[in-house]
Amino acid sequence: MKNDFPATVSYNRFTELMQENLMAMTLFLKTCCLGDCSGISFIDSTPVRVRKNKRIHNHKVFKGIATTGRSTMGWFHGFKLHIIINGKGEILNFTITQANVDDREPLKKERFLDKIYGKLFADKGYIGKDLMQMLFVDGVHLITSVRNNMKNSLMTMSDKILLRKRSVIETVNDELKNICQIEHSRHRSFGNFLVNIIAGLIAYSFLPKKPSIKFQTIKTNQTTLF
């Protein structure tokens, strides 16, 4: 290997050089690796742990940056990765927040949804009347499942079917962690953490086969908003 790559640096030096490429990798991801919105999108967040729970108080790399939050799998220490995908499994946009940030907060930022239109399917964690109204004005119809103590809302059959297919984004999150390795607890700096996330998202965009859903639209004379 040394003969083929004579300029190879050591692992310690490599981790130092990683941070210098953060801006270039982010620009490449934003300009070349994101998909196009088709009017049907899915949103979800996934925890990105930086340390096991029993070692939280001994962790120094992310002291004052990482926070403790709760997901459906329990408490975790680290950050959240929020992604929006289309029906082809392509990532349309993403953002990273601290672990204790509400899942709905990124949707209140205009830049996160600047290229999203049509229907956006989400889980119960995104329920919010004011949020739905705000997004509706901007051309985004947020569709969520209902909680047990809520009244059923009127929903077309196609929306019900697409809402059941929301698990596709959970499969995307699973591939990001298990194939693209965006989550581990060996980061030496916050910059290296960001580089690892960006590199994982870029790697995912080059996967030959992504999780996707099959659906078709039927043209009718019914008047719709989108």
mmCIF file of C-alpha atoms in Angstrom, residues 90-205:
data_model
loop_
_atom_site.group_PDB
_atom_site.id
_atom_site.type_symbol
_atom_site.label_atom_id
_atom_site.label_comp_id
_atom_site.label_asym_id
_atom_site.label_seq_id
_atom_site.Cartn_x
_atom_site.Cartn_y
_atom_site.Cartn_z
ATOM 1 C CA GLU A 90 -33.134 10.865 -2.131
ATOM 2 C CA ILE A 91 -32.273 13.401 0.562
ATOM 3 C CA LEU A 92 -33.743 16.822 -0.245
ATOM 4 C CA ASN A 93 -32.358 18.737 2.722
ATOM 5 C CA PHE A 94 -30.924 18.199 6.179
ATOM 6 C CA THR A 95 -30.001 20.028 9.350
ATOM 7 C CA ILE A 96 -28.291 19.151 12.632
ATOM 8 C CA THR A 97 -29.569 20.297 16.027
ATOM 9 C CA GLN A 98 -28.829 19.549 19.650
ATOM 10 C CA ALA A 99 -30.556 16.521 21.138
ATOM 11 C CA ASN A 100 -32.998 18.516 23.264
ATOM 12 C CA VAL A 101 -34.399 20.570 20.364
ATOM 13 C CA ASP A 102 -38.029 19.935 19.408
ATOM 14 C CA ASP A 103 -38.436 18.124 16.083
ATOM 15 C CA ARG A 104 -40.731 20.907 14.845
ATOM 16 C CA GLU A 105 -38.185 23.699 15.263
ATOM 17 C CA PRO A 106 -36.322 23.163 11.938
ATOM 18 C CA LEU A 107 -39.640 23.450 10.069
ATOM 19 C CA LYS A 108 -39.987 27.007 11.335
ATOM 20 C CA LYS A 109 -36.855 28.009 9.447
ATOM 21 C CA GLU A 110 -37.568 29.103 5.892
ATOM 22 C CA ARG A 111 -34.229 27.913 4.490
ATOM 23 C CA PHE A 112 -34.902 24.328 5.561
ATOM 24 C CA LEU A 113 -38.011 24.177 3.355
ATOM 25 C CA ASP A 114 -37.026 26.601 0.599
ATOM 26 C CA LYS A 115 -37.188 23.884 -2.090
ATOM 27 C CA ILE A 116 -39.994 21.804 -0.570
ATOM 28 C CA TYR A 117 -43.576 22.023 -1.808
ATOM 29 C CA GLY A 118 -46.700 19.870 -1.844
ATOM 30 C CA LYS A 119 -47.338 17.240 0.816
ATOM 31 C CA LEU A 120 -44.932 16.562 3.663
ATOM 32 C CA PHE A 121 -45.575 13.407 5.707
ATOM 33 C CA ALA A 122 -44.374 13.141 9.305
ATOM 34 C CA ASP A 123 -44.968 11.252 12.545
ATOM 35 C CA LYS A 124 -46.911 12.378 15.630
ATOM 36 C CA GLY A 125 -43.983 14.391 16.927
ATOM 37 C CA TYR A 126 -44.647 17.065 14.309
ATOM 38 C CA ILE A 127 -48.272 17.712 15.276
ATOM 39 C CA GLY A 128 -48.947 21.414 15.783
ATOM 40 C CA LYS A 129 -51.895 23.477 14.572
ATOM 41 C CA ASP A 130 -49.952 26.731 14.287
ATOM 42 C CA LEU A 131 -47.100 24.975 12.474
ATOM 43 C CA MET A 132 -49.470 23.364 9.984
ATOM 44 C CA GLN A 133 -51.106 26.701 9.231
ATOM 45 C CA MET A 134 -47.760 28.439 8.802
ATOM 46 C CA LEU A 135 -46.498 25.780 6.383
ATOM 47 C CA PHE A 136 -49.810 25.731 4.509
ATOM 48 C CA VAL A 137 -49.399 29.424 3.684
ATOM 49 C CA ASP A 138 -45.951 28.634 2.267
ATOM 50 C CA GLY A 139 -47.312 25.866 0.019
ATOM 51 C CA VAL A 140 -46.453 22.878 2.202
ATOM 52 C CA HIS A 141 -49.245 20.587 3.408
ATOM 53 C CA LEU A 142 -47.993 18.879 6.586
ATOM 54 C CA ILE A 143 -49.724 15.518 7.084
ATOM 55 C CA THR A 144 -49.225 13.596 10.322
ATOM 56 C CA SER A 145 -50.765 10.616 12.047
ATOM 57 C CA VAL A 146 -53.036 11.441 15.005
ATOM 58 C CA ARG A 147 -52.566 10.715 18.683
ATOM 59 C CA ASN A 148 -54.924 8.396 20.537
ATOM 60 C CA ASN A 149 -56.625 11.282 22.348
ATOM 61 C CA MET A 150 -57.217 13.294 19.169
ATOM 62 C CA LYS A 151 -60.193 13.349 16.855
ATOM 63 C CA ASN A 152 -59.703 11.744 13.462
ATOM 64 C CA SER A 153 -59.161 14.291 10.703
ATOM 65 C CA LEU A 154 -60.499 14.014 7.189
ATOM 66 C CA MET A 155 -57.877 12.495 4.913
ATOM 67 C CA THR A 156 -57.964 11.158 1.379
ATOM 68 C CA MET A 157 -57.251 7.490 0.797
ATOM 69 C CA SER A 158 -54.054 8.316 -1.089
ATOM 70 C CA ASP A 159 -52.796 10.359 1.866
ATOM 71 C CA LYS A 160 -53.564 7.497 4.256
ATOM 72 C CA ILE A 161 -51.610 5.096 2.052
ATOM 73 C CA LEU A 162 -48.632 7.457 1.773
ATOM 74 C CA LEU A 163 -48.695 8.060 5.524
ATOM 75 C CA ARG A 164 -48.344 4.321 6.077
ATOM 76 C CA LYS A 165 -45.346 4.340 3.741
ATOM 77 C CA ARG A 166 -43.586 6.886 5.965
ATOM 78 C CA SER A 167 -41.431 4.063 7.306
ATOM 79 C CA VAL A 168 -39.265 4.507 4.198
ATOM 80 C CA ILE A 169 -37.485 7.417 5.888
ATOM 81 C CA GLU A 170 -36.751 5.255 8.923
ATOM 82 C CA THR A 171 -35.060 2.807 6.563
ATOM 83 C CA VAL A 172 -33.003 5.692 5.170
ATOM 84 C CA ASN A 173 -31.911 6.635 8.691
ATOM 85 C CA ASP A 174 -30.976 3.020 9.335
ATOM 86 C CA GLU A 175 -28.778 2.909 6.226
ATOM 87 C CA LEU A 176 -27.136 6.206 7.153
ATOM 88 C CA LYS A 177 -26.069 4.702 10.473
ATOM 89 C CA ASN A 178 -25.290 1.104 9.549
ATOM 90 C CA ILE A 179 -23.916 1.530 6.014
ATOM 91 C CA CYS A 180 -22.650 5.110 5.889
ATOM 92 C CA GLN A 181 -21.493 5.114 9.531
ATOM 93 C CA ILE A 182 -22.664 8.604 10.528
ATOM 94 C CA GLU A 183 -22.793 7.611 14.202
ATOM 95 C CA HIS A 184 -19.890 6.570 16.422
ATOM 96 C CA SER A 185 -18.371 7.647 19.739
ATOM 97 C CA ARG A 186 -14.723 8.146 18.773
ATOM 98 C CA HIS A 187 -14.749 11.750 17.570
ATOM 99 C CA ARG A 188 -11.754 13.854 18.547
ATOM 100 C CA SER A 189 -13.376 17.226 17.869
ATOM 101 C CA PHE A 190 -16.676 18.819 16.897
ATOM 102 C CA GLY A 191 -15.258 19.569 13.448
ATOM 103 C CA ASN A 192 -14.490 15.896 12.854
ATOM 104 C CA PHE A 193 -18.029 15.059 13.937
ATOM 105 C CA LEU A 194 -19.460 17.395 11.291
ATOM 106 C CA VAL A 195 -17.125 16.041 8.603
ATOM 107 C CA ASN A 196 -18.206 12.498 9.430
ATOM 108 C CA ILE A 197 -21.893 13.447 9.095
ATOM 109 C CA ILE A 198 -21.353 15.234 5.777
ATOM 110 C CA ALA A 199 -19.225 12.371 4.427
ATOM 111 C CA GLY A 200 -21.927 9.880 5.388
ATOM 112 C CA LEU A 201 -24.630 11.894 3.608
ATOM 113 C CA ILE A 202 -22.452 12.140 0.500
ATOM 114 C CA ALA A 203 -21.774 8.400 0.588
ATOM 115 C CA TYR A 204 -25.507 7.712 0.869
ATOM 116 C CA SER A 205 -26.223 9.785 -2.247
#
